mmCIF file of C-alpha atoms in Angstrom:
data_model
loop_
_atom_site.group_PDB
_atom_site.id
_atom_site.type_symbol
_atom_site.label_atom_id
_atom_site.label_comp_id
_atom_site.label_asym_id
_atom_site.label_seq_id
_atom_site.Cartn_x
_atom_site.Cartn_y
_atom_site.Cartn_z
ATOM 1 C CA MET A 1 -42.117 -102.659 105.004
ATOM 2 C CA SER A 2 -39.977 -99.454 107.387
ATOM 3 C CA LEU A 3 -36.359 -99.550 107.959
ATOM 4 C CA GLY A 4 -35.404 -101.450 110.861
ATOM 5 C CA THR A 5 -37.695 -104.319 110.686
ATOM 6 C CA LEU A 6 -37.832 -107.901 110.491
ATOM 7 C CA GLU A 7 -40.961 -107.761 108.189
ATOM 8 C CA ARG A 8 -40.224 -109.122 104.443
ATOM 9 C CA SER A 9 -41.644 -110.628 101.580
ATOM 10 C CA ALA A 10 -40.828 -113.065 99.234
ATOM 11 C CA PRO A 11 -40.003 -111.814 95.645
ATOM 12 C CA PRO A 12 -43.144 -112.679 93.068
ATOM 13 C CA PHE A 13 -42.580 -115.802 91.133
ATOM 14 C CA PHE A 14 -43.470 -115.134 87.614
ATOM 15 C CA LYS A 15 -41.710 -111.687 87.324
ATOM 16 C CA GLN A 16 -38.589 -113.040 86.282
ATOM 17 C CA GLY A 17 -39.160 -113.040 82.466
ATOM 18 C CA PRO A 18 -37.261 -115.172 79.542
ATOM 19 C CA SER A 19 -33.605 -116.453 80.213
ATOM 20 C CA ALA A 20 -30.659 -115.161 78.646
ATOM 21 C CA LEU A 21 -30.447 -118.315 76.561
ATOM 22 C CA SER A 22 -34.302 -118.111 75.220
ATOM 23 C CA LYS A 23 -33.219 -114.119 74.298
ATOM 24 C CA LEU A 24 -29.953 -115.528 72.607
ATOM 25 C CA ALA A 25 -31.914 -117.742 70.621
ATOM 26 C CA LEU A 26 -34.597 -115.388 69.708
ATOM 27 C CA TYR A 27 -32.418 -112.559 68.789
ATOM 28 C CA SER A 28 -30.190 -114.540 66.183
ATOM 29 C CA ALA A 29 -33.570 -115.991 64.668
ATOM 30 C CA LEU A 30 -34.380 -112.390 64.003
ATOM 31 C CA ALA A 31 -31.240 -111.243 62.824
ATOM 32 C CA LEU A 32 -30.891 -114.585 60.526
ATOM 33 C CA PHE A 33 -34.507 -114.028 59.141
ATOM 34 C CA LEU A 34 -33.714 -110.080 58.483
ATOM 35 C CA MET A 35 -30.574 -110.814 56.487
ATOM 36 C CA VAL A 36 -32.588 -113.545 54.542
ATOM 37 C CA ALA A 37 -34.985 -111.061 54.076
ATOM 38 C CA ASP A 38 -32.690 -108.320 52.835
ATOM 39 C CA VAL A 39 -31.221 -110.598 50.678
ATOM 40 C CA ARG A 40 -34.263 -112.013 49.372
ATOM 41 C CA PHE A 41 -36.268 -109.150 49.115
ATOM 42 C CA GLN A 42 -33.980 -105.812 49.331
ATOM 43 C CA LEU A 43 -36.229 -104.518 52.558
ATOM 44 C CA THR A 44 -33.435 -102.679 54.457
ATOM 45 C CA GLY A 45 -31.567 -101.060 51.627
ATOM 46 C CA THR A 46 -33.938 -97.673 52.091
ATOM 47 C CA VAL A 47 -33.169 -97.377 55.866
ATOM 48 C CA ARG A 48 -29.181 -98.601 54.947
ATOM 49 C CA GLN A 49 -29.226 -95.401 52.315
ATOM 50 C CA ALA A 50 -31.268 -92.961 54.956
ATOM 51 C CA VAL A 51 -28.819 -94.289 57.404
ATOM 52 C CA ALA A 52 -25.290 -93.611 55.194
ATOM 53 C CA THR A 53 -26.620 -90.456 53.960
ATOM 54 C CA ILE A 54 -27.349 -89.226 57.506
ATOM 55 C CA LEU A 55 -23.713 -90.473 59.145
ATOM 56 C CA TYR A 56 -21.532 -89.159 56.048
ATOM 57 C CA PRO A 57 -21.232 -85.465 57.447
ATOM 58 C CA VAL A 58 -19.780 -87.607 60.316
ATOM 59 C CA GLN A 59 -18.323 -89.698 59.023
ATOM 60 C CA TRP A 60 -16.500 -87.216 56.766
ATOM 61 C CA LEU A 61 -15.848 -84.775 59.743
ATOM 62 C CA MET A 62 -13.753 -88.032 61.395
ATOM 63 C CA LEU A 63 -11.764 -88.298 58.173
ATOM 64 C CA GLN A 64 -10.120 -85.160 58.166
ATOM 65 C CA PRO A 65 -7.639 -85.813 61.022
ATOM 66 C CA VAL A 66 -6.558 -88.609 58.708
ATOM 67 C CA GLU A 67 -6.694 -87.158 55.868
ATOM 68 C CA PHE A 68 -4.564 -84.152 56.951
ATOM 69 C CA VAL A 69 -1.844 -85.751 58.642
ATOM 70 C CA ALA A 70 -1.836 -87.729 55.115
ATOM 71 C CA GLN A 71 -1.351 -84.320 53.006
ATOM 72 C CA GLY A 72 1.256 -83.307 55.481
ATOM 73 C CA SER A 73 3.412 -85.982 55.618
ATOM 74 C CA GLY A 74 3.008 -86.332 51.381
ATOM 75 C CA TYR A 75 3.745 -82.109 51.116
ATOM 76 C CA PHE A 76 6.728 -82.481 53.738
ATOM 77 C CA GLN A 77 8.116 -85.738 51.626
ATOM 78 C CA SER A 78 7.261 -83.917 47.722
ATOM 79 C CA LEU A 79 9.353 -81.030 49.105
ATOM 80 C CA LYS A 80 12.283 -83.016 50.268
ATOM 81 C CA ALA A 81 12.145 -84.659 46.715
ATOM 82 C CA ALA A 82 12.186 -81.475 45.123
ATOM 83 C CA GLN A 83 14.917 -80.191 46.694
ATOM 84 C CA GLU A 84 16.886 -83.387 46.427
ATOM 85 C CA ASP A 85 16.398 -83.347 42.492
ATOM 86 C CA ALA A 86 17.016 -79.390 43.074
ATOM 87 C CA ASP A 87 20.691 -79.971 44.313
ATOM 88 C CA ALA A 88 21.262 -82.819 42.086
ATOM 89 C CA ALA A 89 20.012 -80.572 38.979
ATOM 90 C CA ARG A 90 23.102 -77.723 40.691
ATOM 91 C CA LYS A 91 25.543 -80.381 40.929
ATOM 92 C CA GLN A 92 24.766 -81.690 37.376
ATOM 93 C CA MET A 93 24.851 -77.863 36.168
ATOM 94 C CA THR A 94 27.966 -77.118 38.016
ATOM 95 C CA LEU A 95 29.765 -80.619 36.378
ATOM 96 C CA MET A 96 28.110 -79.192 33.293
ATOM 97 C CA SER A 97 29.818 -75.577 33.293
ATOM 98 C CA GLN A 98 33.024 -77.310 33.922
ATOM 99 C CA ARG A 99 33.228 -79.769 31.416
ATOM 100 C CA SER A 100 31.943 -77.410 29.297
ATOM 101 C CA ILE A 101 34.648 -74.794 30.393
ATOM 102 C CA GLN A 102 37.136 -77.557 30.129
ATOM 103 C CA ALA A 103 36.107 -77.997 26.144
ATOM 104 C CA GLU A 104 36.432 -74.816 25.580
ATOM 105 C CA GLN A 105 39.738 -74.342 26.801
ATOM 106 C CA LEU A 106 40.661 -77.866 25.044
ATOM 107 C CA MET A 107 39.575 -76.477 21.642
ATOM 108 C CA GLN A 108 41.461 -73.323 22.311
ATOM 109 C CA GLU A 109 44.436 -75.796 23.002
ATOM 110 C CA ASN A 110 43.971 -77.819 19.883
ATOM 111 C CA ALA A 111 43.522 -74.764 17.858
ATOM 112 C CA ARG A 112 46.778 -73.327 19.105
ATOM 113 C CA LEU A 113 48.179 -76.506 18.686
ATOM 114 C CA ARG A 114 47.707 -76.557 15.154
ATOM 115 C CA GLN A 115 49.005 -73.084 14.283
ATOM 116 C CA LEU A 116 52.350 -74.059 15.997
ATOM 117 C CA LEU A 117 52.564 -77.000 13.886
ATOM 118 C CA ASP A 118 51.277 -74.996 10.440
ATOM 119 C CA LEU A 119 53.957 -72.447 11.296
ATOM 120 C CA ARG A 120 56.834 -74.902 11.716
ATOM 121 C CA THR A 121 55.986 -76.684 8.249
ATOM 122 C CA ARG A 122 56.533 -73.396 7.106
ATOM 123 C CA LEU A 123 59.582 -72.695 9.387
ATOM 124 C CA GLU A 124 63.174 -74.014 7.426
ATOM 125 C CA THR A 125 64.859 -73.517 11.058
ATOM 126 C CA PRO A 126 64.652 -76.531 12.947
ATOM 127 C CA ALA A 127 61.754 -76.136 16.165
ATOM 128 C CA GLN A 128 61.256 -78.116 18.715
ATOM 129 C CA ALA A 129 58.028 -77.908 20.905
ATOM 130 C CA ALA A 130 58.018 -76.972 24.553
ATOM 131 C CA GLN A 131 55.498 -75.966 27.113
ATOM 132 C CA VAL A 132 55.454 -73.117 29.371
ATOM 133 C CA LEU A 133 55.295 -74.408 33.157
ATOM 134 C CA TYR A 134 55.376 -70.833 35.326
ATOM 135 C CA ASP A 135 56.449 -67.286 35.609
ATOM 136 C CA THR A 136 60.026 -66.594 37.119
ATOM 137 C CA ALA A 137 59.386 -65.551 40.919
ATOM 138 C CA ASP A 138 61.614 -62.221 40.109
ATOM 139 C CA PRO A 139 58.855 -59.185 40.392
ATOM 140 C CA TYR A 140 60.905 -56.945 38.232
ATOM 141 C CA THR A 141 61.567 -59.587 35.183
ATOM 142 C CA ARG A 142 59.041 -60.945 32.622
ATOM 143 C CA ARG A 143 60.560 -64.292 32.531
ATOM 144 C CA VAL A 144 58.618 -67.738 32.262
ATOM 145 C CA VAL A 145 60.403 -71.628 33.241
ATOM 146 C CA VAL A 146 59.393 -73.854 30.135
ATOM 147 C CA ASP A 147 60.018 -77.708 30.086
ATOM 148 C CA GLN A 148 62.956 -78.300 27.775
ATOM 149 C CA GLY A 149 66.726 -78.033 28.451
ATOM 150 C CA ARG A 150 69.904 -78.804 27.960
ATOM 151 C CA VAL A 151 68.870 -82.572 27.789
ATOM 152 C CA ALA A 152 66.676 -81.558 24.845
ATOM 153 C CA GLY A 153 69.024 -79.885 22.738
ATOM 154 C CA VAL A 154 67.891 -76.062 23.872
ATOM 155 C CA GLU A 155 70.669 -73.775 23.063
ATOM 156 C CA LEU A 156 71.260 -70.254 24.548
ATOM 157 C CA GLY A 157 69.635 -67.399 22.397
ATOM 158 C CA ALA A 158 67.479 -69.313 20.777
ATOM 159 C CA PRO A 159 64.033 -67.811 19.506
ATOM 160 C CA VAL A 160 60.669 -68.452 21.234
ATOM 161 C CA LEU A 161 58.018 -68.451 19.490
ATOM 162 C CA ASP A 162 53.875 -68.704 19.925
ATOM 163 C CA GLU A 163 51.500 -69.700 17.253
ATOM 164 C CA LYS A 164 51.045 -66.090 16.403
ATOM 165 C CA GLY A 165 54.876 -64.668 16.926
ATOM 166 C CA VAL A 166 57.362 -64.158 18.734
ATOM 167 C CA LEU A 167 57.325 -64.226 22.431
ATOM 168 C CA GLY A 168 60.950 -63.972 23.140
ATOM 169 C CA GLN A 169 64.251 -65.271 23.958
ATOM 170 C CA VAL A 170 65.846 -68.202 25.965
ATOM 171 C CA THR A 171 68.387 -66.430 27.924
ATOM 172 C CA ARG A 172 69.298 -69.470 30.975
ATOM 173 C CA VAL A 173 69.793 -73.067 30.288
ATOM 174 C CA HIS A 174 69.535 -75.698 33.121
ATOM 175 C CA PRO A 175 69.525 -79.589 32.189
ATOM 176 C CA PHE A 176 66.165 -80.259 32.119
ATOM 177 C CA VAL A 177 64.123 -76.413 32.119
ATOM 178 C CA SER A 178 65.043 -73.083 30.699
ATOM 179 C CA GLU A 179 64.463 -69.562 31.449
ATOM 180 C CA VAL A 180 62.870 -67.264 28.641
ATOM 181 C CA THR A 181 62.938 -63.383 28.664
ATOM 182 C CA LEU A 182 59.876 -62.373 27.362
ATOM 183 C CA LEU A 183 59.974 -59.405 24.288
ATOM 184 C CA ILE A 184 58.332 -57.007 27.443
ATOM 185 C CA ASP A 185 60.917 -57.227 29.387
ATOM 186 C CA ARG A 186 63.009 -54.003 30.161
ATOM 187 C CA ASP A 187 66.330 -55.817 28.782
ATOM 188 C CA GLN A 188 65.139 -57.090 26.086
ATOM 189 C CA ALA A 189 65.809 -56.267 22.891
ATOM 190 C CA ILE A 190 65.211 -57.290 18.482
ATOM 191 C CA PRO A 191 65.996 -55.985 15.866
ATOM 192 C CA VAL A 192 62.618 -55.057 13.734
ATOM 193 C CA LEU A 193 61.163 -54.544 9.801
ATOM 194 C CA ASN A 194 58.861 -52.244 9.332
ATOM 195 C CA ILE A 195 56.674 -54.176 6.594
ATOM 196 C CA ARG A 196 55.073 -50.698 5.019
ATOM 197 C CA THR A 197 58.112 -48.541 4.791
ATOM 198 C CA GLY A 198 61.116 -51.351 5.155
ATOM 199 C CA VAL A 199 62.831 -49.224 7.703
ATOM 200 C CA ARG A 200 65.029 -50.898 9.844
ATOM 201 C CA GLY A 201 65.002 -50.066 13.876
ATOM 202 C CA VAL A 202 65.292 -51.692 17.374
ATOM 203 C CA ALA A 203 62.239 -53.034 19.699
ATOM 204 C CA TYR A 204 62.996 -52.719 23.169
ATOM 205 C CA GLY A 205 60.933 -53.984 26.349
ATOM 206 C CA ASP A 206 58.361 -51.232 28.003
ATOM 207 C CA PRO A 207 56.990 -53.500 30.966
ATOM 208 C CA VAL A 208 54.721 -50.206 32.090
ATOM 209 C CA ALA A 209 51.178 -50.552 31.721
ATOM 210 C CA GLY A 210 50.657 -46.633 30.708
ATOM 211 C CA HIS A 211 52.450 -47.570 27.609
ATOM 212 C CA ALA A 212 50.148 -50.498 26.474
ATOM 213 C CA GLY A 213 52.557 -52.771 28.745
ATOM 214 C CA GLY A 214 54.191 -53.925 25.397
ATOM 215 C CA MET A 215 57.693 -52.670 23.523
ATOM 216 C CA GLU A 216 58.583 -49.346 22.115
ATOM 217 C CA LEU A 217 60.316 -48.453 19.111
ATOM 218 C CA ARG A 218 63.462 -46.325 20.108
ATOM 219 C CA PHE A 219 65.632 -43.949 17.948
ATOM 220 C CA MET A 220 63.387 -43.103 15.493
ATOM 221 C CA PRO A 221 63.708 -40.085 13.980
ATOM 222 C CA ALA A 222 60.552 -37.658 14.488
ATOM 223 C CA ASN A 223 59.579 -37.748 10.771
ATOM 224 C CA ALA A 224 60.000 -40.946 10.299
ATOM 225 C CA ASP A 225 57.178 -42.649 8.304
ATOM 226 C CA ILE A 226 55.340 -44.760 10.848
ATOM 227 C CA GLN A 227 51.928 -44.865 11.563
ATOM 228 C CA GLU A 228 49.667 -46.783 13.971
ATOM 229 C CA GLY A 229 48.781 -50.371 12.910
ATOM 230 C CA ASP A 230 52.487 -50.573 10.966
ATOM 231 C CA LEU A 231 53.394 -54.193 11.770
ATOM 232 C CA LEU A 232 56.765 -55.123 12.528
ATOM 233 C CA THR A 233 58.560 -57.822 11.936
ATOM 234 C CA THR A 234 62.222 -59.331 12.421
ATOM 235 C CA SER A 235 64.591 -58.131 10.388
ATOM 236 C CA GLY A 236 67.079 -61.213 10.862
ATOM 237 C CA VAL A 237 70.242 -58.881 10.856
ATOM 238 C CA ASP A 238 70.979 -59.828 14.494
ATOM 239 C CA GLY A 239 71.821 -63.261 13.390
ATOM 240 C CA LEU A 240 69.944 -65.175 15.980
ATOM 241 C CA TYR A 241 65.949 -64.828 14.972
ATOM 242 C CA PRO A 242 65.193 -65.940 11.067
ATOM 243 C CA PRO A 243 63.432 -62.928 9.181
ATOM 244 C CA GLY A 244 59.943 -62.894 8.978
ATOM 245 C CA LEU A 245 58.536 -63.191 12.162
ATOM 246 C CA PRO A 246 55.629 -61.360 13.387
ATOM 247 C CA VAL A 247 56.884 -59.036 16.224
ATOM 248 C CA ALA A 248 54.389 -56.380 17.118
ATOM 249 C CA LYS A 249 51.691 -53.999 16.368
ATOM 250 C CA VAL A 250 52.369 -50.098 16.696
ATOM 251 C CA VAL A 251 49.408 -48.755 18.886
ATOM 252 C CA ARG A 252 50.481 -44.833 19.593
ATOM 253 C CA VAL A 253 53.106 -42.566 18.023
ATOM 254 C CA GLU A 254 53.950 -39.371 19.976
ATOM 255 C CA ARG A 255 55.959 -36.371 18.190
ATOM 256 C CA ARG A 256 57.351 -33.812 20.264
ATOM 257 C CA ALA A 257 58.693 -30.613 19.412
ATOM 258 C CA ASP A 258 61.398 -30.618 21.999
ATOM 259 C CA SER A 259 62.583 -34.197 21.073
ATOM 260 C CA ALA A 260 64.957 -35.347 17.768
ATOM 261 C CA PHE A 261 63.266 -38.908 18.539
ATOM 262 C CA ALA A 262 59.569 -39.942 18.079
ATOM 263 C CA ARG A 263 58.039 -41.939 21.070
ATOM 264 C CA ILE A 264 56.572 -45.127 19.154
ATOM 265 C CA TYR A 265 55.337 -47.891 21.507
ATOM 266 C CA CYS A 266 53.924 -51.129 20.351
ATOM 267 C CA ALA A 267 51.825 -53.991 21.466
ATOM 268 C CA PRO A 268 53.418 -57.505 21.032
ATOM 269 C CA ILE A 269 51.212 -59.897 18.599
ATOM 270 C CA ALA A 270 52.663 -63.081 20.612
ATOM 271 C CA GLY A 271 50.225 -63.709 24.111
ATOM 272 C CA VAL A 272 53.051 -62.656 26.674
ATOM 273 C CA GLN A 273 50.797 -62.663 29.394
ATOM 274 C CA GLY A 274 49.102 -66.191 28.539
ATOM 275 C CA ALA A 275 50.911 -68.401 26.344
ATOM 276 C CA ARG A 276 51.430 -72.088 27.289
ATOM 277 C CA HIS A 277 52.327 -74.166 24.390
ATOM 278 C CA VAL A 278 55.673 -72.342 22.155
ATOM 279 C CA MET A 279 58.445 -73.646 19.857
ATOM 280 C CA LEU A 280 62.236 -73.147 20.389
ATOM 281 C CA LEU A 281 64.274 -72.723 17.457
ATOM 282 C CA LYS A 282 67.487 -72.615 17.052
ATOM 283 C CA PRO A 283 69.399 -69.916 16.690
ATOM 284 C CA ALA A 284 70.321 -68.663 12.937
ATOM 285 C CA ALA A 285 74.585 -68.012 14.220
ATOM 286 C CA GLU A 286 75.952 -68.959 17.356
ATOM 287 C CA PRO A 287 76.206 -66.288 20.361
ATOM 288 C CA MET A 288 79.417 -64.822 20.684
ATOM 289 C CA PRO A 289 81.657 -66.475 23.057
ATOM 290 C CA ALA A 290 82.418 -64.355 26.251
ATOM 291 C CA ARG A 291 86.201 -62.444 25.916
ATOM 292 C CA PRO A 292 89.344 -63.902 27.898
ATOM 293 C CA GLU A 293 90.711 -62.347 30.261
ATOM 294 C CA PRO A 294 93.889 -60.970 29.022
ATOM 295 C CA ASP A 295 96.420 -63.203 31.507
ATOM 296 C CA ALA A 296 94.392 -66.251 30.720
ATOM 297 C CA ALA A 297 94.441 -65.313 26.428
ATOM 298 C CA LEU A 298 98.298 -64.209 26.678
ATOM 299 C CA PRO A 299 100.466 -67.072 28.697
ATOM 300 C CA GLY A 300 103.606 -65.792 27.484
ATOM 301 C CA LYS A 301 102.277 -62.678 29.411
ATOM 302 C CA LYS A 302 103.331 -64.251 32.494
ATOM 303 C CA GLY A 303 106.965 -65.253 31.775
ATOM 304 C CA ALA A 304 107.285 -61.657 30.884
ATOM 305 C CA ARG A 305 106.355 -60.193 34.136
ATOM 306 C CA LYS A 306 109.305 -62.797 35.093
#
């Protein structure tokens, strides 16, 4: 039929084919038959295996992005967990280190306190314990402040000891605290006795670092029998320090031909740089009172002036 004409022919009557409902029934019955046959006789097992083998590479390739994302998220999660565990372990190690240092300090402090108690039991002089609070602010002196004062019965001039030996002397007493001048202070002097020879002398404070930062035994003859390593103890001639307390050890002896005296440098036995707990002894003798003024001492003198 040419375009633009009115000629039309009717469609064939028998070319319509089966209806949709018939197709549905047929395919349903065929599917049911195949399922029953597959269950009873395993007809499609070989075909299924072949199709699964052919489709396996496609399935593996399609699953790779999913596995990659899952592995990546797992890696980051494990990395985060590892970092958290490392931080926790580092904090635990820091805490254990601090506890170890504190335990070591407590052990050392306990040992020092035991030595102080042992020393106290061996001394016949009354004593009381004290704790060093801080060093004084004066940079030209070597003094510390302890937590016992006049209220606790501390007296002026009281000897101060640690677990090893003489540390210094109380030079100022306040109601609740006291100042202790250490042996290495330049204004401090203590009578000593050489245990090996029995020779007495006076040791003065010597804070100069080049001289071992300790003490100097002065006014000893150049030919005096004194050697490095000699132990010096309190002689007790001053009436303040009990005799026999360890004071210092001789570390260097210099004898010069142009001097009649030897230069003898000593190192204190007590921990003058890091003492924490000390013991205050009662002075063996009362300190000398200050000399009164002439006018105040002689009441009749004022009348004589008149």
